XYZ file of C-alpha atoms in Angstrom:
286
model
C 6.739 53.180 1.918
C 7.674 49.345 1.895
C 5.896 47.455 -0.235
C 3.336 45.588 1.424
C 1.915 41.700 1.432
C -1.527 41.163 1.003
C -3.606 38.362 0.509
C -6.478 38.698 -2.248
C -9.397 35.817 -3.303
C -8.287 33.243 0.267
C -4.619 32.277 -0.668
C -3.095 34.283 -3.210
C -0.499 37.147 -2.433
C 0.471 39.223 -4.335
C 1.759 42.623 -3.668
C -1.034 44.819 -3.842
C 1.216 48.246 -2.938
C 4.103 49.658 -4.652
C 5.663 53.272 -3.328
C 4.583 56.148 -3.860
C 5.994 57.676 -6.203
C 5.747 54.410 -8.398
C 2.149 54.241 -8.254
C 1.363 56.799 -11.111
C 3.937 55.914 -13.864
C 3.193 52.147 -13.592
C -0.281 52.276 -13.605
C -0.802 54.581 -16.647
C 1.801 52.187 -18.579
C -0.113 49.184 -17.147
C -3.540 50.841 -18.659
C -1.684 51.990 -22.045
C 0.144 49.089 -22.574
C -3.730 46.843 -21.628
C -5.347 49.689 -24.868
C -2.237 49.056 -27.086
C -3.088 44.549 -26.991
C -6.747 45.865 -27.503
C -6.106 48.031 -30.489
C -3.780 44.978 -31.634
C -6.521 41.975 -31.089
C -9.538 44.332 -32.902
C -7.405 45.401 -35.715
C -6.237 41.683 -36.622
C -9.871 40.565 -36.322
C -11.864 38.483 -36.987
C -7.743 35.555 -37.115
C -7.578 37.334 -33.399
C -10.131 35.259 -31.930
C -9.152 31.985 -33.153
C -5.971 32.130 -30.714
C -7.687 34.412 -27.856
C -10.818 32.756 -26.943
C -10.869 29.806 -24.656
C -13.827 26.961 -24.093
C -13.706 25.881 -20.536
C -15.219 22.826 -19.283
C -17.700 22.764 -16.579
C -15.170 20.841 -15.110
C -12.051 22.554 -15.253
C -11.511 26.415 -13.913
C -9.181 28.958 -16.715
C -7.081 31.398 -14.506
C -5.596 34.090 -16.370
C -2.892 37.153 -15.005
C -2.907 39.751 -16.990
C 0.901 41.158 -16.474
C 1.439 39.359 -13.988
C -1.354 40.160 -11.670
C -4.145 37.699 -11.423
C -7.240 38.381 -13.257
C -10.868 39.273 -11.000
C -8.772 37.646 -8.455
C -10.547 34.524 -9.369
C -10.612 31.526 -11.757
C -12.413 32.170 -15.069
C -15.139 29.779 -16.187
C -17.069 27.333 -17.663
C -18.108 28.630 -20.794
C -15.676 31.017 -23.281
C -13.403 32.916 -21.797
C -10.781 35.728 -23.353
C -7.463 35.882 -23.558
C -5.514 38.853 -24.583
C -2.336 38.217 -26.747
C 0.866 39.081 -25.250
C 0.158 40.283 -21.952
C -2.347 37.218 -20.907
C -0.989 34.026 -19.422
C -3.218 31.246 -18.317
C -4.116 27.742 -16.635
C -6.178 25.442 -16.669
C -6.708 23.808 -14.093
C -8.966 20.280 -13.602
C -11.292 20.239 -10.907
C -12.507 16.530 -10.848
C -11.233 14.317 -8.350
C -8.322 11.958 -8.891
C -7.155 8.818 -7.816
C -3.575 8.228 -6.384
C -1.685 4.808 -5.903
C 1.063 5.307 -3.083
C 3.223 3.201 -3.921
C 4.233 -0.449 -1.042
C 5.555 1.443 1.986
C 7.881 -0.459 3.783
C 8.067 0.989 7.560
C 8.613 -0.488 11.135
C 5.677 -0.257 14.017
C 5.661 0.553 17.230
C 6.106 -2.290 18.485
C 9.137 -3.243 15.613
C 7.714 -5.368 12.840
C 8.356 -4.809 9.280
C 5.462 -4.465 7.725
C 4.220 -3.660 3.730
C 1.353 -1.335 3.173
C -0.088 -0.149 -0.855
C -2.824 2.619 0.077
C -4.923 4.701 -2.610
C -5.736 7.956 -1.982
C -8.703 10.488 -3.816
C -7.814 13.801 -3.842
C -9.214 16.886 -6.518
C -9.037 20.864 -6.895
C -10.853 23.557 -4.512
C -9.235 26.308 -4.738
C -8.069 26.859 -8.635
C -5.801 30.204 -7.794
C -3.557 28.787 -4.729
C -3.557 25.770 -6.541
C -1.752 28.316 -9.451
C 0.334 30.633 -6.936
C 1.189 29.001 -3.947
C 2.709 26.017 -5.332
C 5.047 24.857 -8.090
C 3.851 20.990 -8.733
C 0.659 20.955 -6.174
C -0.878 16.584 -7.892
C 2.860 16.373 -7.497
C 3.424 17.248 -3.963
C 0.334 15.981 -2.654
C 1.560 12.453 -4.198
C 4.737 13.048 -1.877
C 3.196 14.111 0.499
C 0.705 10.833 0.982
C 4.140 8.491 1.023
C 5.413 10.063 3.885
C 1.816 10.674 6.060
C 1.741 7.128 5.853
C 4.466 6.158 6.841
C 4.308 8.126 9.668
C 0.684 7.354 10.825
C 1.645 3.779 10.665
C 4.694 3.897 12.616
C 2.223 4.926 15.152
C 0.301 2.016 14.689
C 1.004 -1.794 16.388
C 0.753 -4.548 14.236
C -2.623 -5.791 16.240
C -3.966 -2.039 15.787
C -2.550 -1.888 11.921
C -5.398 -5.135 11.054
C -8.162 -4.455 12.933
C -8.209 -0.798 12.827
C -7.988 0.238 8.802
C -10.220 2.452 8.824
C -9.190 5.001 11.919
C -5.598 4.865 10.364
C -7.422 5.453 6.897
C -9.369 8.577 8.832
C -6.313 9.854 10.580
C -3.723 9.775 6.840
C -6.837 11.920 5.914
C -6.968 14.347 8.581
C -2.743 15.301 8.173
C -3.066 14.861 4.292
C -5.637 17.489 4.519
C -4.780 19.559 6.936
C -1.317 19.643 4.843
C -2.292 20.386 1.015
C -5.406 22.962 2.070
C -2.965 25.977 1.314
C -2.329 24.349 -1.927
C -6.090 24.492 -3.401
C -6.485 20.383 -3.089
C -9.219 18.916 -0.698
C -8.346 14.898 0.258
C -11.168 13.142 0.261
C -11.022 9.897 1.173
C -7.800 7.354 1.536
C -8.170 3.717 1.655
C -5.527 1.439 2.681
C -5.477 -1.450 0.433
C -3.346 -4.576 1.879
C -1.062 -4.993 4.094
C 2.054 -7.174 4.139
C 3.284 -9.519 6.284
C 7.171 -11.369 6.237
C 6.225 -15.412 5.460
C 8.304 -16.271 8.348
C 6.204 -13.430 10.771
C 3.450 -15.138 9.190
C 4.118 -18.493 9.559
C 5.029 -17.303 13.286
C 1.408 -15.951 13.766
C -0.647 -19.094 11.820
C 1.355 -21.021 14.298
C -0.467 -19.923 17.208
C -3.345 -19.568 15.822
C -3.958 -22.969 15.490
C -2.349 -23.675 19.011
C -5.376 -21.245 20.575
C -7.468 -23.255 18.283
C -6.415 -26.528 19.188
C -6.664 -25.336 22.693
C -10.302 -23.878 22.343
C -10.682 -27.133 21.243
C -9.845 -29.386 24.068
C -11.465 -26.988 26.303
C -15.253 -27.710 24.809
C -14.175 -31.606 23.855
C -13.527 -31.286 28.411
C -16.515 -28.923 28.804
C -18.743 -32.025 27.068
C -17.810 -34.926 28.748
C -18.188 -33.247 32.249
C -21.766 -32.196 30.992
C -22.287 -36.012 29.493
C -20.664 -37.649 32.669
C -23.044 -35.461 35.150
C -26.384 -37.069 32.557
C -25.279 -40.319 32.704
C -25.394 -40.167 36.732
C -28.206 -38.426 36.969
C -29.808 -41.079 34.682
C -28.179 -44.156 36.504
C -29.514 -42.467 39.794
C -33.397 -42.749 38.118
C -32.881 -46.366 36.730
C -31.541 -47.707 39.943
C -34.847 -46.266 41.718
C -36.765 -48.667 38.922
C -35.490 -52.371 38.176
C -37.994 -52.781 35.884
C -36.461 -49.614 34.074
C -33.314 -51.472 33.565
C -34.848 -54.505 32.402
C -36.464 -52.666 29.620
C -33.059 -50.420 28.303
C -31.614 -54.061 27.859
C -35.242 -55.066 25.598
C -34.524 -51.500 23.704
C -30.953 -51.680 23.297
C -31.921 -55.576 22.239
C -34.669 -54.393 19.094
C -31.910 -51.596 18.207
C -29.277 -54.340 17.631
C -31.858 -56.644 15.933
C -32.970 -53.572 13.484
C -29.318 -54.133 12.454
C -27.942 -56.856 9.553
C -25.674 -57.880 12.780
C -23.948 -61.141 13.186
C -22.889 -60.580 16.737
C -25.103 -59.722 19.236
C -23.341 -58.386 22.611
C -25.548 -59.715 25.630
C -24.297 -57.692 28.539
C -24.541 -58.608 31.842
C -25.494 -56.353 34.867
C -22.792 -55.777 37.401
C -24.971 -57.031 40.211
C -25.179 -60.478 39.045
C -21.532 -60.095 38.402
C -20.520 -59.391 42.264
C -22.527 -62.148 44.274
C -20.714 -64.859 41.494
C -18.045 -63.396 43.147
C -18.726 -62.768 45.872
C -20.392 -66.419 45.965
C -16.693 -67.663 44.526
C -14.645 -65.776 47.136
C -16.365 -67.589 50.393
C -16.373 -71.157 48.625
C -12.936 -71.044 48.598
């Protein structure tokens, strides 16, 4: 019968079956070695306690391999954990959230614009056994995967999408990262895009474009204001033309407003009708 591999405790591959002719002797040898180790441990007490007792903090877990096999199919701790000498190999795993500043990544966007992006990734260990048994160094692998994932995600977006949809980019990068690191026992909690830097030439072009757009909008607003003012002046002129006394009152109000200021020159307006009458009379006489 050939060996069969099967996962125990979620994602830890171990050899669960061995050839039948070797199963009995190997098991006996294993128990004999463990029994001899216990005898040595008890014989050397209390000196052996200083080397075999491990204190595991609340935010850490201890993964122990006894004779190459995972002990109890799960991590141990927190609290006091007894590790036998010579036959136990232990690894201490930190469960706290760690942050990683992704180095500045220069890449081409979908519309062929070169940008430089800085980001931060927050991740933690959710399965200590998989972190030890599935990959040699889960933290370094997660950091390298974060760099490549960020470049791949930003390469599918245009410049306008990158500048306006940072939250969507962060969520997409987090989903891709979490899917890739899950078999390693790593949970990606958050991805943040900190800074997006553009080339200086492109910044000047965008600034000129924005300034031209603002000037065009200002001209449109000014033209609309002139149109509304002309309509209002026409309505006021039509209203005053119906009452000659209103024109005279407006003329007196203008003189009163001018007299309140310290002016040495007062301009007296002449009605257009009078000017036209004088001009027509002058033309008739000549």
